Coordinates of N, CA and C in Angstrom, one line a residue:
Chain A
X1 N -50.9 -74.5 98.8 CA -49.7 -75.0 98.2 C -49.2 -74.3 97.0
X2 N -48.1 -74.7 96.7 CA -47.4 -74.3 95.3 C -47.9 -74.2 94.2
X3 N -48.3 -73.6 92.8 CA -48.4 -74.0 91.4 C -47.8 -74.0 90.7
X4 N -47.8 -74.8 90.2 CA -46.8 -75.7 89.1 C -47.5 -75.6 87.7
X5 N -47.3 -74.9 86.7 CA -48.0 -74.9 85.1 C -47.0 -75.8 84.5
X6 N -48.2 -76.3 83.2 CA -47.3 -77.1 82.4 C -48.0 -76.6 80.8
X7 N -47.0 -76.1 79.9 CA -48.0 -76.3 78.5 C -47.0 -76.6 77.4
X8 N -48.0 -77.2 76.6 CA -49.5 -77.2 76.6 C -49.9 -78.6 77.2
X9 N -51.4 -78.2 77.5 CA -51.9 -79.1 78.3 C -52.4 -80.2 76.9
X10 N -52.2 -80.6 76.0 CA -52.1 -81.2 75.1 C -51.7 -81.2 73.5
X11 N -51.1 -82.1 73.1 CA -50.4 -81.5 71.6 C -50.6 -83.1 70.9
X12 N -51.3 -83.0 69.4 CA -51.2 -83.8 68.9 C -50.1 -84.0 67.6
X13 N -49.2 -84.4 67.5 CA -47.9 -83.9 66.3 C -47.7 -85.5 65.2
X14 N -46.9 -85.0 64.1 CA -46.9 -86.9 63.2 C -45.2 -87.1 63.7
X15 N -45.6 -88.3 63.1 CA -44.4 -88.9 63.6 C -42.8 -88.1 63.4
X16 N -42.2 -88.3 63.8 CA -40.7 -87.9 63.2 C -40.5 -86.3 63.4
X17 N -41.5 -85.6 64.0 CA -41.1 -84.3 64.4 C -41.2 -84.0 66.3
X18 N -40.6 -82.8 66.4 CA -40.3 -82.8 67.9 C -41.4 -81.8 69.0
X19 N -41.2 -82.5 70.2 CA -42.3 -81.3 70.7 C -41.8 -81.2 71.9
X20 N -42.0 -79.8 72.3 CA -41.4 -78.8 73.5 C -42.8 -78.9 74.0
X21 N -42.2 -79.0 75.4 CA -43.2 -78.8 76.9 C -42.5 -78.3 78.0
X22 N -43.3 -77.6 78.7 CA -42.7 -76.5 79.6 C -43.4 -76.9 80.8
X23 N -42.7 -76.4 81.7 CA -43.3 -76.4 83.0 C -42.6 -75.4 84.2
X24 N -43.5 -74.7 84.5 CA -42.8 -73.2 85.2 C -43.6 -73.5 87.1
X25 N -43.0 -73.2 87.9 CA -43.4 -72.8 89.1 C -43.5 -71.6 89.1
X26 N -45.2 -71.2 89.6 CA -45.1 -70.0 88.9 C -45.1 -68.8 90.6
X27 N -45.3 -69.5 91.5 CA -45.0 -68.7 92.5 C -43.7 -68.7 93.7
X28 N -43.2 -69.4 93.2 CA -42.2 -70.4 93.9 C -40.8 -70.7 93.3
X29 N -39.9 -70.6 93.4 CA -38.0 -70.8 92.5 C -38.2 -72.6 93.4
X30 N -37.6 -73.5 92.0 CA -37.6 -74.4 92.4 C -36.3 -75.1 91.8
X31 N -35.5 -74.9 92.6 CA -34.0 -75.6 91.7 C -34.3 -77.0 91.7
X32 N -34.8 -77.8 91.5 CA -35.1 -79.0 91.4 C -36.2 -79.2 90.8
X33 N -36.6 -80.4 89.7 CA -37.9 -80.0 88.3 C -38.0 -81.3 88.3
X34 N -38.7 -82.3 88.2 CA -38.7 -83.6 88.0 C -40.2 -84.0 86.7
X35 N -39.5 -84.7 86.2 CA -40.7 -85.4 84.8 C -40.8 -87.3 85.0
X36 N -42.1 -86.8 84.5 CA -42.2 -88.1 84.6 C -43.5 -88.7 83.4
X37 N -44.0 -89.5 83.2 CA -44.1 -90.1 82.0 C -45.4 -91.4 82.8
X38 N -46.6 -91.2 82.2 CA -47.8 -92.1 82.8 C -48.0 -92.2 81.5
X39 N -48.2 -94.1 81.1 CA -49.4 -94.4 80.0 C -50.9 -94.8 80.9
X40 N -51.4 -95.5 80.0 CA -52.9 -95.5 80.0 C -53.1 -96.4 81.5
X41 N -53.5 -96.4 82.3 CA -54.1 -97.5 83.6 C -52.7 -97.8 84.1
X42 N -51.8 -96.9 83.9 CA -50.6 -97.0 84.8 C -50.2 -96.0 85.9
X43 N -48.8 -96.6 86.7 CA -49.2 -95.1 87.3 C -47.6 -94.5 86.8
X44 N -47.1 -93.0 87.6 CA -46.2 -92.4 87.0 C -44.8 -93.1 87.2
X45 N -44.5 -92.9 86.0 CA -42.9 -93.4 85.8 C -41.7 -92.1 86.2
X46 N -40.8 -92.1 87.1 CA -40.2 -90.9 86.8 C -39.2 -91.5 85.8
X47 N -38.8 -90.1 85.0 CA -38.4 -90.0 83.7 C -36.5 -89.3 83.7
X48 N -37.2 -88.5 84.8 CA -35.4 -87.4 85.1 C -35.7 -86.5 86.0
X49 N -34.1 -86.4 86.9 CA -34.3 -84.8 87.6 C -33.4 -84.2 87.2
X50 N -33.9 -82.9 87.2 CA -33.8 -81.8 86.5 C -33.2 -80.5 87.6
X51 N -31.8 -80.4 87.7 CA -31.5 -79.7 88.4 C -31.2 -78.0 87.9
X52 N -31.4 -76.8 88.4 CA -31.2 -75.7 87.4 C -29.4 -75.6 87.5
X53 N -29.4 -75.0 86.4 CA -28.2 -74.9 85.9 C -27.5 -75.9 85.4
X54 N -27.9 -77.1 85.9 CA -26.5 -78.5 85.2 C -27.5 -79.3 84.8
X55 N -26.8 -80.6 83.9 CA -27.4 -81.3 83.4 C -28.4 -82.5 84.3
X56 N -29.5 -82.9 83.6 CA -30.1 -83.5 83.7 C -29.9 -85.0 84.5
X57 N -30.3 -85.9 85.1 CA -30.2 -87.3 85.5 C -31.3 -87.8 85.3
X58 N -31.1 -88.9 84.5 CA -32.1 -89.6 83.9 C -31.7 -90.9 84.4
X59 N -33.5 -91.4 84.7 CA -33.4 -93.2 85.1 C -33.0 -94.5 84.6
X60 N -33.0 -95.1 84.8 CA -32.2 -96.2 83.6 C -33.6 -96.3 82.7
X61 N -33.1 -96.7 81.4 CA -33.9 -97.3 80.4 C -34.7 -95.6 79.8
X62 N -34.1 -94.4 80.0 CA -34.6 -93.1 79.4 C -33.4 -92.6 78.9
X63 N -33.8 -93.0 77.4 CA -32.9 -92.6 76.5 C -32.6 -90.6 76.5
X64 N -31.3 -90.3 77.0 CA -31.2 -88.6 77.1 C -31.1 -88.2 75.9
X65 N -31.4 -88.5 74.6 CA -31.1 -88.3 73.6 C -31.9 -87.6 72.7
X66 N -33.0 -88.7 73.6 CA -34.6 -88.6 72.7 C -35.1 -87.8 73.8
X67 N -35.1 -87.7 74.7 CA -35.6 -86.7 75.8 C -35.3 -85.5 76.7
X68 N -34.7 -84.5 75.8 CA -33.7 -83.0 76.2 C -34.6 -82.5 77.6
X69 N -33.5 -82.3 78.8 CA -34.3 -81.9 79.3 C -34.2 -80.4 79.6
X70 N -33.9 -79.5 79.8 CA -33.4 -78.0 80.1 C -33.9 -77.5 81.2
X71 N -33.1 -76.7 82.0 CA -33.4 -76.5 83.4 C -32.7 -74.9 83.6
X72 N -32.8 -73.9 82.7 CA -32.6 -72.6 82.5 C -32.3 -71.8 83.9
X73 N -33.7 -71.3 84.2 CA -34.2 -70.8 85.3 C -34.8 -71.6 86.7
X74 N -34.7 -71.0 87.5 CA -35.2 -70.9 88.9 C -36.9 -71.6 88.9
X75 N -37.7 -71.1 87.7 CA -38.8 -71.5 87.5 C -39.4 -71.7 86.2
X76 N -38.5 -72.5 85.6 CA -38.8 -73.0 84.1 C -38.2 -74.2 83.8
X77 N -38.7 -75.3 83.5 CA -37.8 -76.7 82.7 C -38.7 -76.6 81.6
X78 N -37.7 -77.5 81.0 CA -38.8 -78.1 79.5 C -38.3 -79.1 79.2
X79 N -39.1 -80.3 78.8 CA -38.9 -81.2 78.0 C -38.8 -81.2 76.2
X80 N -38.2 -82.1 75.5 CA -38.7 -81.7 74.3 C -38.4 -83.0 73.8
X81 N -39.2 -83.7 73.4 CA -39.7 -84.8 72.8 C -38.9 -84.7 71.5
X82 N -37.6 -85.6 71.1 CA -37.1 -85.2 69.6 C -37.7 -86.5 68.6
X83 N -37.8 -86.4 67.6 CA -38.3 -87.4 66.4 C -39.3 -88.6 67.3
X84 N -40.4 -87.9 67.7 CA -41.2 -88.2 68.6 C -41.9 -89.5 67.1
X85 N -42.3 -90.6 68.1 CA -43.2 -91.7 67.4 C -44.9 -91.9 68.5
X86 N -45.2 -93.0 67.5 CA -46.4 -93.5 68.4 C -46.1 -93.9 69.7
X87 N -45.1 -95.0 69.9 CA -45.1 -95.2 71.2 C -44.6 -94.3 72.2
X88 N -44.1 -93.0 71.5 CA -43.9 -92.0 73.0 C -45.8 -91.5 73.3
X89 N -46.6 -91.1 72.4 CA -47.6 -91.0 73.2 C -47.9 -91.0 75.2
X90 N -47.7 -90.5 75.3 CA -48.6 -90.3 76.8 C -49.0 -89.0 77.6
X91 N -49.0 -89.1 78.7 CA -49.3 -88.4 79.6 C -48.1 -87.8 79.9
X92 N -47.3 -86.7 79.9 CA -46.0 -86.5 80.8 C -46.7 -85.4 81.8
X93 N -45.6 -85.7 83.2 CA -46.1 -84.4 84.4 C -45.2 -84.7 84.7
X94 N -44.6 -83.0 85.2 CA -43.9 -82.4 86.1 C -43.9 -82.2 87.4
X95 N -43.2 -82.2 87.9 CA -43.1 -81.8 89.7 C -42.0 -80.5 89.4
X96 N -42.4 -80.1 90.6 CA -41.2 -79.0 91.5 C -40.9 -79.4 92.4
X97 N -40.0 -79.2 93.7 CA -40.0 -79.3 95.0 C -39.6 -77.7 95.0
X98 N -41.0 -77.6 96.3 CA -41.5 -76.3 96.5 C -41.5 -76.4 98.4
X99 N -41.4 -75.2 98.9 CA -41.7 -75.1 100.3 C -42.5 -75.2 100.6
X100 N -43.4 -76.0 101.6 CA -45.0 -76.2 102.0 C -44.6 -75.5 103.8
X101 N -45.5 -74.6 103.8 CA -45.6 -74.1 105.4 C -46.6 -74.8 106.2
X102 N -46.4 -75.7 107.1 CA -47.7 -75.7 107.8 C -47.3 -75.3 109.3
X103 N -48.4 -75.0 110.2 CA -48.4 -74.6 111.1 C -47.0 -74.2 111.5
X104 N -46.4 -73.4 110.8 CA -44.9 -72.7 111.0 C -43.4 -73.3 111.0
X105 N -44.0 -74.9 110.4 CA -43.1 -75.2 110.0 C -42.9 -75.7 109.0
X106 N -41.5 -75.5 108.3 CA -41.3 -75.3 106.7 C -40.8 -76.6 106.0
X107 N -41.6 -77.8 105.1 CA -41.0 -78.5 104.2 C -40.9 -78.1 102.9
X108 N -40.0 -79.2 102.6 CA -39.8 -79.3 100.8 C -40.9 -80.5 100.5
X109 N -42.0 -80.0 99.7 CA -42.6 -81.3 98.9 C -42.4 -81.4 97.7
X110 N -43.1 -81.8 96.8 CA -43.3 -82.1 95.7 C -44.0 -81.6 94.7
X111 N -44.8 -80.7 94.0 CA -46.4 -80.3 93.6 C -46.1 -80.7 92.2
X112 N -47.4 -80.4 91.5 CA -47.3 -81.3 90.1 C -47.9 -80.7 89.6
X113 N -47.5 -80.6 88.2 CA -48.6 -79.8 87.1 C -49.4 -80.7 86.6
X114 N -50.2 -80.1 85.9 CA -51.2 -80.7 85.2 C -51.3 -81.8 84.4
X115 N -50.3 -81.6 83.9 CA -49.9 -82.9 83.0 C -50.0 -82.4 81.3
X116 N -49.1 -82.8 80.8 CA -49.3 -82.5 79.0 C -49.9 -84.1 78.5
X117 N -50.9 -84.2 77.7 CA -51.2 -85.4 76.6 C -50.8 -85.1 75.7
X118 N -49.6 -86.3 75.2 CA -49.2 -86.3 73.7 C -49.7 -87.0 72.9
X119 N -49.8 -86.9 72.2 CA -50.7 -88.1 71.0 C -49.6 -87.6 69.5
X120 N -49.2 -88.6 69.5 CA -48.1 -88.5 68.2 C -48.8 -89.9 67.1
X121 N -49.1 -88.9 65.7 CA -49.7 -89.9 64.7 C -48.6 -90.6 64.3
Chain B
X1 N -35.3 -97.5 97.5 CA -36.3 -96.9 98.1 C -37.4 -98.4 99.1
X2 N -37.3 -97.9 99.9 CA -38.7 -99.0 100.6 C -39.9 -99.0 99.8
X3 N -40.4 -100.1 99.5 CA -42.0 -100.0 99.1 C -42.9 -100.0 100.0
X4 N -43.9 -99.5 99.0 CA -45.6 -99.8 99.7 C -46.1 -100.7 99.5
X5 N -47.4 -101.3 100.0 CA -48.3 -102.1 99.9 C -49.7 -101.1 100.1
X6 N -50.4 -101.4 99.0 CA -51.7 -100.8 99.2 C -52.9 -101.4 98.6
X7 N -53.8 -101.5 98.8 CA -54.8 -102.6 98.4 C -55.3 -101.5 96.7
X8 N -55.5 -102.3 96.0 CA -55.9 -101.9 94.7 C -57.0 -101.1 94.3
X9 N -57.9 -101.2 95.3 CA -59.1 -100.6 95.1 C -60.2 -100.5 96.4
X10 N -60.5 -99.3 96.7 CA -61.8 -99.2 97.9 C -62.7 -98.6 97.6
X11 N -64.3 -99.0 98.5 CA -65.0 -98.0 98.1 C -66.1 -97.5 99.1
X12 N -66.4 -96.4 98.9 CA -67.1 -95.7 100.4 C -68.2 -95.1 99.5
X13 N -69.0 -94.8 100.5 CA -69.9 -93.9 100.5 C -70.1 -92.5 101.1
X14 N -70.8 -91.7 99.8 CA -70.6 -89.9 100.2 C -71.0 -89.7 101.5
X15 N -69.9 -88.9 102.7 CA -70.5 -88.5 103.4 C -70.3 -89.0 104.9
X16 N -69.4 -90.4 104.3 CA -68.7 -91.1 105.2 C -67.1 -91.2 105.4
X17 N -66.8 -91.7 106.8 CA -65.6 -91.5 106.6 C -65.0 -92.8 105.9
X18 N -63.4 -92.2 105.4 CA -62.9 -93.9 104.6 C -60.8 -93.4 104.9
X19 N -60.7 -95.1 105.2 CA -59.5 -95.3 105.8 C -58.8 -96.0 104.9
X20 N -57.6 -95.4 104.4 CA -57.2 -95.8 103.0 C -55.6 -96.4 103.5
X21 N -55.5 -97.8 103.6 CA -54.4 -98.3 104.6 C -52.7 -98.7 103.8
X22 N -51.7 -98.1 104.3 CA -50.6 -98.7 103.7 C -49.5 -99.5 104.3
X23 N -49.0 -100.5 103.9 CA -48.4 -101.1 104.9 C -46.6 -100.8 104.2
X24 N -45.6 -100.8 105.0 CA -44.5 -100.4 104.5 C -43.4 -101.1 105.5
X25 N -43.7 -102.1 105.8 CA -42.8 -103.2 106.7 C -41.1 -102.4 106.3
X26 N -40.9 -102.3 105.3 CA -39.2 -101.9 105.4 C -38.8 -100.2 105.2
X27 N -39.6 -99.6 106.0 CA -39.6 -98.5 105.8 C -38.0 -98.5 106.9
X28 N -37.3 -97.2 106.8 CA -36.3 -96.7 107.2 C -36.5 -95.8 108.5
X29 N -35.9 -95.6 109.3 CA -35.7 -94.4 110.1 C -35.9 -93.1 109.8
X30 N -35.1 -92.5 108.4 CA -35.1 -91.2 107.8 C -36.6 -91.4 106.7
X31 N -36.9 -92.4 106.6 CA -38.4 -92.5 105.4 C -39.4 -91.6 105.7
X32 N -40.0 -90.5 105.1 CA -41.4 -90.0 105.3 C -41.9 -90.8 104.6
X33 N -43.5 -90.5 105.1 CA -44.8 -91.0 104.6 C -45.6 -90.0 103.6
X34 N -45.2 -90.2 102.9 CA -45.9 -89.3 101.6 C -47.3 -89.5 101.1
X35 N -48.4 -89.2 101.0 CA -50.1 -89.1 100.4 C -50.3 -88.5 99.0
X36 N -50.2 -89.1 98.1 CA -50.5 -87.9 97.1 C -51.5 -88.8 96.5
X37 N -52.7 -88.0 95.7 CA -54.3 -88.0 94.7 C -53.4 -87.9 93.2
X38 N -54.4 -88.5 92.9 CA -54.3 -88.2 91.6 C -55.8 -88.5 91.2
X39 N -56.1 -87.4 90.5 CA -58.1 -87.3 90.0 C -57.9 -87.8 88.1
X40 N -58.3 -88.4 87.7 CA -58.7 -88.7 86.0 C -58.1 -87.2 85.3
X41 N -57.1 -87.8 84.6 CA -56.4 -86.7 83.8 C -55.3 -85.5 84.5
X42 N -55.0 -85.4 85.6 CA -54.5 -84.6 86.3 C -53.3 -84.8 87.1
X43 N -52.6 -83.8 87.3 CA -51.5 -84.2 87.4 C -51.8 -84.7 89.1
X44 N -50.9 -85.1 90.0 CA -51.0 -86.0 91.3 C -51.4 -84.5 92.8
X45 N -51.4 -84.9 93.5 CA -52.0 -83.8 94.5 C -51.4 -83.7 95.7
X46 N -50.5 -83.2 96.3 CA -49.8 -83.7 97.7 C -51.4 -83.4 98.8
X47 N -51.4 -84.9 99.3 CA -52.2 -84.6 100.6 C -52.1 -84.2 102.0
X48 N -51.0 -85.1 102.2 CA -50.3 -84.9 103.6 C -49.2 -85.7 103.8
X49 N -48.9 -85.6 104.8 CA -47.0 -86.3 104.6 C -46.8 -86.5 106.7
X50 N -45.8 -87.6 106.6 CA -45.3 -87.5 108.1 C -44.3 -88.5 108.4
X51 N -43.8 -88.6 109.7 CA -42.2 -88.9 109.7 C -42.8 -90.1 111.4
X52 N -43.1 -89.7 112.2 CA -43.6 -90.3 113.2 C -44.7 -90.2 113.9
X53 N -44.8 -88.8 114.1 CA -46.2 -88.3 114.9 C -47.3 -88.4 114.1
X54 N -48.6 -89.0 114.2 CA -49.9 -88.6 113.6 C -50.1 -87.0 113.3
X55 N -50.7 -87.0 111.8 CA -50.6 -85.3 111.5 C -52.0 -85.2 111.2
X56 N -52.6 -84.1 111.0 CA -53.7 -83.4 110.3 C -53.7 -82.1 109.8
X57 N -54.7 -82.1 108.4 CA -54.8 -80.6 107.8 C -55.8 -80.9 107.0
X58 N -56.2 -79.7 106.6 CA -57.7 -79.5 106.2 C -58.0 -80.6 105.4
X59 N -56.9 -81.3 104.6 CA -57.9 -82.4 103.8 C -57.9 -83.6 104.3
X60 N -57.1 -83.8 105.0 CA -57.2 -85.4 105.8 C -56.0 -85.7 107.0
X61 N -56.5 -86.7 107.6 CA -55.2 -86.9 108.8 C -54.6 -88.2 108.5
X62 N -53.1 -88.5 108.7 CA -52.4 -89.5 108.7 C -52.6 -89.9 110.0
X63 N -52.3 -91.2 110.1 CA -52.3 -91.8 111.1 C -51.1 -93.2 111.3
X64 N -49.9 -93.1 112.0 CA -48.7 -94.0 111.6 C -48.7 -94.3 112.9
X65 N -48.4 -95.7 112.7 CA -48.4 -97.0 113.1 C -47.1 -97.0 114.7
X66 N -47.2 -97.2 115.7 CA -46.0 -96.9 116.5 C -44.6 -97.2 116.0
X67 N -45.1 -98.8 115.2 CA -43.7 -99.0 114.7 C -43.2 -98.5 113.2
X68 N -44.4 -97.7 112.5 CA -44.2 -96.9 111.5 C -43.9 -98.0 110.5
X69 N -44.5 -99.2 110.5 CA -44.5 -100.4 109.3 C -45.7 -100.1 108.7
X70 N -46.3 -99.5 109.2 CA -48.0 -99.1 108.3 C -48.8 -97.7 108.8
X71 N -49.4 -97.1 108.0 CA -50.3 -96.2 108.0 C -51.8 -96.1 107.2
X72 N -52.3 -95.1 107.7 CA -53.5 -95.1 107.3 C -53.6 -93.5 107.2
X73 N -54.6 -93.8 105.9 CA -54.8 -92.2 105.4 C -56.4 -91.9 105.7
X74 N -57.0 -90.8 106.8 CA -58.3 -90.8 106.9 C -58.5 -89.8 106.2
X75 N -59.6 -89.8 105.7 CA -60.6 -89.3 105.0 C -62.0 -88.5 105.6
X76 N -62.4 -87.7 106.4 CA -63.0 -87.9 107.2 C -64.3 -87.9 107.1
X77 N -64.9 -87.0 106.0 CA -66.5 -87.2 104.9 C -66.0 -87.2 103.5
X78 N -66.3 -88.6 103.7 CA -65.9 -88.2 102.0 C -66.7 -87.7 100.8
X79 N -66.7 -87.2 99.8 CA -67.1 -86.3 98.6 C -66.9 -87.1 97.3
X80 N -67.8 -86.9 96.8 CA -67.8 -87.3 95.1 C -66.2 -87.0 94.6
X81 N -65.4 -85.6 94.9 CA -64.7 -85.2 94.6 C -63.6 -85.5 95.0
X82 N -63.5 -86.4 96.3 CA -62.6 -87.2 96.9 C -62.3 -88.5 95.9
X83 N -63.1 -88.8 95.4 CA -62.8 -90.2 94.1 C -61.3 -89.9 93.3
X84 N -60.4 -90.9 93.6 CA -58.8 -90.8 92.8 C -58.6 -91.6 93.2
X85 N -57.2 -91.8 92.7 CA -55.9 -92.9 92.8 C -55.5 -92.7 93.9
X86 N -54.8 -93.2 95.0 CA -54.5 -92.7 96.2 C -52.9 -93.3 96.5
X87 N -51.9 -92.8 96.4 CA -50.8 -93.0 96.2 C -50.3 -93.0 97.7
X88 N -49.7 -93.9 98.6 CA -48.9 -93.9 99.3 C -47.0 -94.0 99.4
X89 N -46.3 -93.4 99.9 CA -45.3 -93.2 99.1 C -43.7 -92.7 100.1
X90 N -42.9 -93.6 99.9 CA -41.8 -93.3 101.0 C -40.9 -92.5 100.4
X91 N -40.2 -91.8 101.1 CA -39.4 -91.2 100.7 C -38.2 -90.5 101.5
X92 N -36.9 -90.6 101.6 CA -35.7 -89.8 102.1 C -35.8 -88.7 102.4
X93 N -35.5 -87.7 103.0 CA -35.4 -86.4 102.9 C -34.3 -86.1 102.3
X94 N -33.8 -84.8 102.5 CA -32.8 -84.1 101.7 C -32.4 -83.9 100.3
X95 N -31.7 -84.0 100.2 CA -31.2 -83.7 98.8 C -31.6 -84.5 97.3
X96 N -31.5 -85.9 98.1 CA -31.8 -87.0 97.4 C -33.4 -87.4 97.5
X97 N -33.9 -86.8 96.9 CA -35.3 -86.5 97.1 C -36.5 -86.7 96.0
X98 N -36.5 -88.3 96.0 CA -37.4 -89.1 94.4 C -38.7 -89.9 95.4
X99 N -39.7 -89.5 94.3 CA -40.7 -89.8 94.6 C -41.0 -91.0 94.0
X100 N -41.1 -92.4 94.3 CA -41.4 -93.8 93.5 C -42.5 -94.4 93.2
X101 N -43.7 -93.8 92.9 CA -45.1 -94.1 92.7 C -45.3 -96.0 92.5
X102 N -46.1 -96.0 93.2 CA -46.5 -97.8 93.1 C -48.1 -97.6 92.8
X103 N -49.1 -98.7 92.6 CA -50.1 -98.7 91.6 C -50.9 -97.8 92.5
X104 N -50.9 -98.2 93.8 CA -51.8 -96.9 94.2 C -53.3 -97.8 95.1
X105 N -54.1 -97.0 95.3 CA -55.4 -97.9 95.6 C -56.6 -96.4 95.1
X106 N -56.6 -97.6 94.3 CA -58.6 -96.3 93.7 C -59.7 -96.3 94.3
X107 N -60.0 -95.1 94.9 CA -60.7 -95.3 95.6 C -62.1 -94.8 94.8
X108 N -63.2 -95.2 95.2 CA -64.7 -94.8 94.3 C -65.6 -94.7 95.6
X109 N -65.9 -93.2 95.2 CA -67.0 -92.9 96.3 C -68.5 -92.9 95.4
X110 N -69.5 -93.6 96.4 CA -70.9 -94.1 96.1 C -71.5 -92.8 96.5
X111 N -72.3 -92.3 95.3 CA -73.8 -91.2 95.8 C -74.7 -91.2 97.1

């Protein structure tokens, strides 16, 4: 299947300052980037899709303001956490939709990076 | 999006097989059946996917229901390394293309 990177795979920052996270398909162009957002014993929230070239679409109750998303290239998004607090802490992971071949025939799935931990003092 | 139903939690033993069941009464016509892992800390895993026909590939076979209201995900030996969250998951094709995670069922494989 596809790989999907994300970094950094953790960042600990204080309150009131911002943090950039990236996430690249690294063998695969994926006009379509999707984030999403897991706390602790939950499961994933999606957060926005991230189309390249145009802006963002975010789900209800995700403020676009506090959560830039950038969709540059073919194989790069980034999130960037602005005047990040405690309660953003978590887990954020990316997807791509990537081509999956099997037995000669071709889907669009989903793959997922690793995930970044935030931990904001 | 249709939901899933998945039992919260199962548990097998290494070495055996394990049938991880979803039930999806309002699934759609255009709905795939989506499988994705998710292991402690990590981001989620596509396992396998399907639309009507029973599928298989190296990590496991789907198995869907004639009337496609439920499926089951086999497992066929399971591994220590098989232990995750086990996400079953519908989804549209095309363009409009969101994945809607529900709690999942955790599965725990015994030594």
């Amino acid at each position: 299947g596809a790989v999907v990177s994300q970094h950094p795979s953790w960042v600990i920052c204080k309150s009131g300052t911002s943090v950039k996270i990236e996430c690249r398909s690294l063998d695969f162009q994926a006009t379509t980037m999707f984030w999403y957002r897991q706390f602790p014993k939950q499961s994933l929230m999606l957060m926005a899709t991230s189309n390249e070239g145009s802006k963002a679409t975010y789900e209800q109750g995700v403020e676009k303001d506090k959560f830039l998303i950038n969709h540059a290239s073919l194989t790069l998004s980034t999130l960037t956490v602005t005047s990040a607090h405690p309660e953003d802490s978590s887990f954020y992971i990316c997807s791509a939709r990537g081509e999956l071949v099997v037995e000669e025939s071709s889907y669009n799935e989903q793959f997922f990076g690793p995930g970044t931990r935030l931990t904001v003092l | 999006d249709a939901k899933t139903t998945q039992p919260n939690s199962m548990e097998s033993n290494e070495e055996e097989p394990v049938h991880l069941p979803c039930n999806h009464s309002t699934i759609s016509g255009t709905d795939y059946i989506h499988w994705y892992r998710q292991l402690p800390s990590q981001g989620p895993e596509y396992v396998i996917h399907g639309l009507t026909s029973n599928v298989n590939n190296r990590m496991a076979s789907l198995a869907i229901a004639e009337d496609r209201k439920s499926s089951t995900l086999i497992l066929h030996r399971a591994t220590l390394r098989d232990a995750a969250v086990y996400y079953c998951i519908l989804s549209r094709g095309g363009s409009n293309y969101k994945l809607t995670f529900g709690k999942g069922t955790l599965l725990t494989v015994n030594p």
